[in-house]
PDB file of C-alpha atoms in Angstrom:
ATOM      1  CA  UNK A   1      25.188 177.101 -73.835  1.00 54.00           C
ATOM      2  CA  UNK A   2      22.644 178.001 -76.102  1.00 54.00           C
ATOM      3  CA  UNK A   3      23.671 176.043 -79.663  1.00 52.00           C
ATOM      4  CA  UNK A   4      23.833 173.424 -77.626  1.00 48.00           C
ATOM      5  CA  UNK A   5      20.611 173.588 -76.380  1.00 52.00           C
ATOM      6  CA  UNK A   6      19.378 174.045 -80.441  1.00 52.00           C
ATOM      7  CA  UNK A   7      22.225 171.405 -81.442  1.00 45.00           C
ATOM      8  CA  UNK A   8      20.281 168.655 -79.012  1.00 45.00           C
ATOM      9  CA  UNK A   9      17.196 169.975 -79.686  1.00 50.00           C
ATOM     10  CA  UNK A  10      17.532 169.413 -83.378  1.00 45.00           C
ATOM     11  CA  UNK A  11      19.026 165.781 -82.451  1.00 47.00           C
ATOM     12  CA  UNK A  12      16.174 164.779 -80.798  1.00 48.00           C
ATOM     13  CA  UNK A  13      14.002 166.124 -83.274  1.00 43.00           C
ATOM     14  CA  UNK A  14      15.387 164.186 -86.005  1.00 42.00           C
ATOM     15  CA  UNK A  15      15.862 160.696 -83.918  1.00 43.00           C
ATOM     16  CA  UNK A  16      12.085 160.943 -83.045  1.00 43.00           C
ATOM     17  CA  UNK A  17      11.102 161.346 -86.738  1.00 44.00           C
ATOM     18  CA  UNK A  18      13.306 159.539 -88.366  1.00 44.00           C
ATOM     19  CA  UNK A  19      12.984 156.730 -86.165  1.00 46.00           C
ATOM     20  CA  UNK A  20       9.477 156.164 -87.556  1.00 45.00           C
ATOM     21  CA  UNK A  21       8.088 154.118 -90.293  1.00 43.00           C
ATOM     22  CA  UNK A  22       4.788 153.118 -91.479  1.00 44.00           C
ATOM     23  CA  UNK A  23       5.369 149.734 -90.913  1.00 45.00           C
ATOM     24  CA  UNK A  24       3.478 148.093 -88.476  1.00 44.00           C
ATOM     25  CA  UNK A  25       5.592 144.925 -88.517  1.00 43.00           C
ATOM     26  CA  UNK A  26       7.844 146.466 -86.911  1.00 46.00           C
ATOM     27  CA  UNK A  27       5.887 146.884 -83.975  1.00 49.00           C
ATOM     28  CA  UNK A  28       3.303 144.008 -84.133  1.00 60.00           C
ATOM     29  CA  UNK A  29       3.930 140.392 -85.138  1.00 84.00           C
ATOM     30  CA  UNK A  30       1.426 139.769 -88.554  1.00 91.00           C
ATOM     31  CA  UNK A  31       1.309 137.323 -90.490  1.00 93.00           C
ATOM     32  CA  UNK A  32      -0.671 137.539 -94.345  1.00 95.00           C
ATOM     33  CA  UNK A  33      -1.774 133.798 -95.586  1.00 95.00           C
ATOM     34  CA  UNK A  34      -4.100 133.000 -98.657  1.00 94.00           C
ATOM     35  CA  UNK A  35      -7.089 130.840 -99.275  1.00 95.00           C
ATOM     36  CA  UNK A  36      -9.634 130.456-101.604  1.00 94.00           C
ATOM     37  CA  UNK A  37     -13.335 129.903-100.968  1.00 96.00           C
ATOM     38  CA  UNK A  38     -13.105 130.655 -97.340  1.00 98.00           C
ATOM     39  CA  UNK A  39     -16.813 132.855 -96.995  1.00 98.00           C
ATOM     40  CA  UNK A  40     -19.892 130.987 -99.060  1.00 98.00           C
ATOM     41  CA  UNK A  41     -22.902 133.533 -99.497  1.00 98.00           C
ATOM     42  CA  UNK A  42     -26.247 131.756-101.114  1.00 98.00           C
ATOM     43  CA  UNK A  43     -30.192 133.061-101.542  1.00 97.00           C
ATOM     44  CA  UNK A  44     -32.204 130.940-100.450  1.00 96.00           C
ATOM     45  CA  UNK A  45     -35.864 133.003-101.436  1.00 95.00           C
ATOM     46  CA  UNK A  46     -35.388 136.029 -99.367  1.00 96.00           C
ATOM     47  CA  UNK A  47     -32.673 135.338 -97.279  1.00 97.00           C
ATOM     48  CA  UNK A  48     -29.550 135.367 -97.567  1.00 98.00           C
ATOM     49  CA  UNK A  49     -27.369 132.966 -95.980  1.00 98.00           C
ATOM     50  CA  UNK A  50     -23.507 133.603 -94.779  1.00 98.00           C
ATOM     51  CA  UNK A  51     -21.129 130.811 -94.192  1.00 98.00           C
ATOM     52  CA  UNK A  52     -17.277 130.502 -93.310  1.00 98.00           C
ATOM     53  CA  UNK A  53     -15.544 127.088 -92.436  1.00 97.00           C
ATOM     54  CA  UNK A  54     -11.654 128.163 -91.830  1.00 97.00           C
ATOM     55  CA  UNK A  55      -9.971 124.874 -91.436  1.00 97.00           C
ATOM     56  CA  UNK A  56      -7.810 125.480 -88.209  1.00 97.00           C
ATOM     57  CA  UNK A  57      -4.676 123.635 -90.189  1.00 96.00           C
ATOM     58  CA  UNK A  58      -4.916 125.838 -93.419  1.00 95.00           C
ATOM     59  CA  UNK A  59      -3.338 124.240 -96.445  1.00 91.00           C
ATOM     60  CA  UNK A  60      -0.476 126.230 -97.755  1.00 86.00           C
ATOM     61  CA  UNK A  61       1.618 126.205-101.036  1.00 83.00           C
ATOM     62  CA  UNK A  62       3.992 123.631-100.949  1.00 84.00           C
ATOM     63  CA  UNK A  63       1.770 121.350 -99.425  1.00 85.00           C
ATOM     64  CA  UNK A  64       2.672 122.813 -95.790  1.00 90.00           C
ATOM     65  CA  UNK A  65      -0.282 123.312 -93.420  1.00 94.00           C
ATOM     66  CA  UNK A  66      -0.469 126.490 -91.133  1.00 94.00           C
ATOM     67  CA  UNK A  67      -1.691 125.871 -87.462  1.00 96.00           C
ATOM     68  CA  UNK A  68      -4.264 129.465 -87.338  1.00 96.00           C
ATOM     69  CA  UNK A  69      -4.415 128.618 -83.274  1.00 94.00           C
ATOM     70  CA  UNK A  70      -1.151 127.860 -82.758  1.00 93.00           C
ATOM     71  CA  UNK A  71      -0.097 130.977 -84.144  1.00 93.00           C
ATOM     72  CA  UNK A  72      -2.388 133.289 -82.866  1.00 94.00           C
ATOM     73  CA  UNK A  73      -3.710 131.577 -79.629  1.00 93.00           C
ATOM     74  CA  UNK A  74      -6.911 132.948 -80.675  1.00 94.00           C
ATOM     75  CA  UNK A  75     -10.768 131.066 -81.088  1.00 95.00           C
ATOM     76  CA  UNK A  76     -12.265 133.291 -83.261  1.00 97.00           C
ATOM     77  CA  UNK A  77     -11.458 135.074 -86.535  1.00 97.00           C
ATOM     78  CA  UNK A  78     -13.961 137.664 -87.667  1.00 98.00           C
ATOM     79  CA  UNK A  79     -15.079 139.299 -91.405  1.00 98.00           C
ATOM     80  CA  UNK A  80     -17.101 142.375 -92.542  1.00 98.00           C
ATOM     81  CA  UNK A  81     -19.984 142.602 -94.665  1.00 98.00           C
ATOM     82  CA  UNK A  82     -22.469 145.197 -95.228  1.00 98.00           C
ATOM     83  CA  UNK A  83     -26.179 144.812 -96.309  1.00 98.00           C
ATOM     84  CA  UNK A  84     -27.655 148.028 -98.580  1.00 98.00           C
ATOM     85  CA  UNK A  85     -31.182 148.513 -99.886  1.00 97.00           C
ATOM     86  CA  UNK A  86     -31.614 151.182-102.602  1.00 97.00           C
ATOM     87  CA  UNK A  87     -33.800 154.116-102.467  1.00 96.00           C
ATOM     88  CA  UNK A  88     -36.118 155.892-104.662  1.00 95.00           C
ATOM     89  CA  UNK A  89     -32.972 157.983-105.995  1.00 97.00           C
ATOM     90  CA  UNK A  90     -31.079 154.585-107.117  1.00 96.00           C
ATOM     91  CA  UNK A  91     -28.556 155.331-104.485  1.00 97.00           C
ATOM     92  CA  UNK A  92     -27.520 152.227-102.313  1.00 97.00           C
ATOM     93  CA  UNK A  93     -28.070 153.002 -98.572  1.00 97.00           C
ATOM     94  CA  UNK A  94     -26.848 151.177 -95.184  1.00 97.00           C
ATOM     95  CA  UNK A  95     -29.405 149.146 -93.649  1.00 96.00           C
ATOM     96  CA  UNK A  96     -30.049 149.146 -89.923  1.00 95.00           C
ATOM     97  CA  UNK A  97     -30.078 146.189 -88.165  1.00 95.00           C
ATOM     98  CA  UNK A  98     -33.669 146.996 -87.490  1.00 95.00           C
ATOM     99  CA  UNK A  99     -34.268 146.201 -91.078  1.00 95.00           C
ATOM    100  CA  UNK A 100     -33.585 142.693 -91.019  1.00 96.00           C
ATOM    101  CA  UNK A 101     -34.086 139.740 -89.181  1.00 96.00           C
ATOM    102  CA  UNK A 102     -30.800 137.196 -88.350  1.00 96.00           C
ATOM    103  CA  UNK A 103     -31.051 133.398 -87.369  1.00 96.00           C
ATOM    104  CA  UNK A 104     -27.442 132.367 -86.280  1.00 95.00           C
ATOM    105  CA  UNK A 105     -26.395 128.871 -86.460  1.00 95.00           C
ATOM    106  CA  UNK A 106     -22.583 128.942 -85.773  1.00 96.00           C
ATOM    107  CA  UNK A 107     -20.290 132.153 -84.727  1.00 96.00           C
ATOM    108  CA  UNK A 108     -21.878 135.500 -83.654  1.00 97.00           C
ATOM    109  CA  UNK A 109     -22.183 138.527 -84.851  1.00 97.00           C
ATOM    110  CA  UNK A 110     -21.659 142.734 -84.159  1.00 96.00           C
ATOM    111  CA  UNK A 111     -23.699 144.936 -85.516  1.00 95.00           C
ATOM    112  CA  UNK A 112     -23.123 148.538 -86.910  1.00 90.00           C
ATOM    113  CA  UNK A 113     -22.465 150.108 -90.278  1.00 89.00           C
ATOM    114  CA  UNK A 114     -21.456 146.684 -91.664  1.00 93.00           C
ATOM    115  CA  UNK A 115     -21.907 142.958 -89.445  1.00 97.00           C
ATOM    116  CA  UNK A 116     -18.825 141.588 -88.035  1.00 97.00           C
ATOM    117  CA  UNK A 117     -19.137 138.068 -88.582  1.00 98.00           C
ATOM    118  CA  UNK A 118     -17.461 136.111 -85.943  1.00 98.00           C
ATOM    119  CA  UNK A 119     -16.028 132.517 -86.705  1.00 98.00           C
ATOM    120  CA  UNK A 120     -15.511 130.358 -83.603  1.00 97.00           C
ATOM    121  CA  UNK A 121     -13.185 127.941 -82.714  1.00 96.00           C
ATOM    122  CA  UNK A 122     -15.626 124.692 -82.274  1.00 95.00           C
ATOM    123  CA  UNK A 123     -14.911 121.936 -79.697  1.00 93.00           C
ATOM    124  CA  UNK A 124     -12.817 120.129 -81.401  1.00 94.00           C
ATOM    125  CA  UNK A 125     -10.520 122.682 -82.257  1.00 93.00           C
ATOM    126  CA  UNK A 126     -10.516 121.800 -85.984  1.00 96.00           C
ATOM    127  CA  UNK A 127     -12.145 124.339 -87.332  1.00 97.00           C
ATOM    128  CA  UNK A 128     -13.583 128.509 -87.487  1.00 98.00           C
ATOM    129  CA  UNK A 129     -17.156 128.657 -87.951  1.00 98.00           C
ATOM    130  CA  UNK A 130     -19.627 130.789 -89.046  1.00 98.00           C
ATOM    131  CA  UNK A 131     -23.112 130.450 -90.261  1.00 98.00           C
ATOM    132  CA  UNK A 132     -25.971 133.042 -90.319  1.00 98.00           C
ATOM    133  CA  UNK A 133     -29.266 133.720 -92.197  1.00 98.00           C
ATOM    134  CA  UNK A 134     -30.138 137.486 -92.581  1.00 97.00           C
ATOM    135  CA  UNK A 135     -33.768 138.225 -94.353  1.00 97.00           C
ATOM    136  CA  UNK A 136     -34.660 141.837 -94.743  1.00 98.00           C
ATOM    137  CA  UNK A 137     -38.015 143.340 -93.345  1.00 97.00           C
ATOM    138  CA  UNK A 138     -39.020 145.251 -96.034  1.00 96.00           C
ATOM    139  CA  UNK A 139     -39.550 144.662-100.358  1.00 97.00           C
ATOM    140  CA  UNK A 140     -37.317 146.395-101.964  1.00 97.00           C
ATOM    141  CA  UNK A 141     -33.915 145.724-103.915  1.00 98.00           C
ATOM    142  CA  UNK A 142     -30.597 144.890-101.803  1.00 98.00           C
ATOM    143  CA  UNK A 143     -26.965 144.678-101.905  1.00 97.00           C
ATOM    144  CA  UNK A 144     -24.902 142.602 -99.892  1.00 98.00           C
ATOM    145  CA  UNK A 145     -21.374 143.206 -99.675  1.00 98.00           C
ATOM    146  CA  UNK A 146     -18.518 140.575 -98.698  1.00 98.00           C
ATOM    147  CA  UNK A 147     -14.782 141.578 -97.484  1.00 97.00           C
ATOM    148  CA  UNK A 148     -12.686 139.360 -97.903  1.00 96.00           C
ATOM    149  CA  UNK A 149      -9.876 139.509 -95.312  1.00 98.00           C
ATOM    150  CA  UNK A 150     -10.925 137.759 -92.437  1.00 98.00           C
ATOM    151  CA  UNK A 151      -8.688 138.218 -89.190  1.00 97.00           C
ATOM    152  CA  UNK A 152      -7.799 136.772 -85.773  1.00 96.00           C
ATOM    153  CA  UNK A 153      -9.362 138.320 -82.914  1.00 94.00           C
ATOM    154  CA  UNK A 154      -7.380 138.674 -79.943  1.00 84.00           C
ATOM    155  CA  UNK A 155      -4.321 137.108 -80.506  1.00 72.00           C
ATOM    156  CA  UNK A 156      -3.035 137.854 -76.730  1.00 72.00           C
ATOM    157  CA  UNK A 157       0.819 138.990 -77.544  1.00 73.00           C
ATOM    158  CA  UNK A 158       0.920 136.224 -80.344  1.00 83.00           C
ATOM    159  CA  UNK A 159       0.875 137.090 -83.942  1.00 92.00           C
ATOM    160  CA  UNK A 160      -2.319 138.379 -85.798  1.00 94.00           C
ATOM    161  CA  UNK A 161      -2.999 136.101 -88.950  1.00 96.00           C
ATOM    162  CA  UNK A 162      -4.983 137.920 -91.879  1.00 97.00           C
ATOM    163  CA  UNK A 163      -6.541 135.695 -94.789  1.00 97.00           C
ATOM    164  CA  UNK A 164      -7.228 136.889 -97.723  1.00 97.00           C
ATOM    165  CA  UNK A 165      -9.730 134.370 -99.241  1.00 97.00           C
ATOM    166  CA  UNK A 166     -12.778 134.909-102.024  1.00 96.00           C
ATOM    167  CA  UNK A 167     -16.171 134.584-101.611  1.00 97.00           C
ATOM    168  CA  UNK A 168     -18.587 131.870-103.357  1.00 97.00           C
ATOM    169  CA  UNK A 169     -21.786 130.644-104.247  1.00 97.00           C
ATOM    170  CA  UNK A 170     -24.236 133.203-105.336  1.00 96.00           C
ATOM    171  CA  UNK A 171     -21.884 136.298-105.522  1.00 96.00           C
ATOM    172  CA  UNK A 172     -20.088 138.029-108.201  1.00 95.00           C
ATOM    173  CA  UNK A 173     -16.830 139.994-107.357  1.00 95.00           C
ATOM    174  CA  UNK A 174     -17.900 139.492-103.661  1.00 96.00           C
ATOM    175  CA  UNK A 175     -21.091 140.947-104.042  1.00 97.00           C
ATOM    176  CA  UNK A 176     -24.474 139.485-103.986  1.00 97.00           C
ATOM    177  CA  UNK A 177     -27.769 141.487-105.699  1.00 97.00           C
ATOM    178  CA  UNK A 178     -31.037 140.525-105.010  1.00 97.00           C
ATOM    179  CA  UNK A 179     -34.782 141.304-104.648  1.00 97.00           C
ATOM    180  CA  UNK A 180     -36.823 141.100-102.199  1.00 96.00           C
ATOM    181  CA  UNK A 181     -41.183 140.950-102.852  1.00 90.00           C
TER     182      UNK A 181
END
């Protein structure tokens, strides 16, 4: 009775591991699509100014267009970016949200270690936007930093859409230096 309590027990063990991959595919509908020039980031003086218009029928290769809300059910899409001021030890540091002020114009955002910029769907359901002004408090010399994957938000048992786009206007490799007085 006891091998085969080991012989199950060993069975088990390897069904539960090998069972396992690092796939999350397998488990949640994704979907990876590509366009360019999706996140625009301009200075304007001292501020800084963040823009996204994700066209809700994105143009694919082929000339095929890819419905974002029809695949993912979902009105917003978000994207990370982080603002850093450097110190008196040339080191680039976080800044709080304390340390700057934000005028939103389309979208929201969260704020933490980076912003979460949210795109909304507008009312005409054509199109994601985004559109915020961020001006920091204090002189000193800053760093903002763009990622460029911007993803569905609640997609509600539908499939979550990632885009990998590039950032334009005023940054270089998705990063924007600048000086404030």
């Amino acid at each position: 009775m006891k091998k085969y309590i080991q012989f199950f027990t060993v069975i088990i063990f390897l069904t539960t591991f090998t069972s396992c991959t690092e796939s999350d595919d397998e488990f949640f509908a994704s979907k990876v699509v590509t366009a360019n020039g999706l996140i625009a980031v301009n200075l304007s003086g001292n501020a800084v100014h963040v823009s996204s218009d994700i066209p809700r029928l994105l143009p694919q290769s082929g000339g095929n267009l890819f419905d974002l809300y029809l695949t993912t059910t979902s009105s917003q899409f978000f994207f990370n970016y982080t603002l850093e001021k450097k110190n008196a030890s040339n080191v680039w540091e976080l800044v709080a949200p304390s340390g700057y002020t934000v005028v939103n114009g389309n979208g929201d955002n969260q704020f933490g270690d980076y912003i979460a910029a949210i795109c909304q769907l507008d009312a005409l359901e054509t199109s994601y936007e985004y559109d915020t002004s961020i001006t920091p408090i204090a002189a000193g010399n800053y760093r903002l930093t763009v990622d460029t994957e911007i993803v569905s938000l609640e997609a509600k048992d539908a499939v979550t859409v990632t885009i990998k786009t590039t950032a334009v206007g005023d940054v270089t490799n998705n990063i924007l230096e600048f000086t404030v007085n």
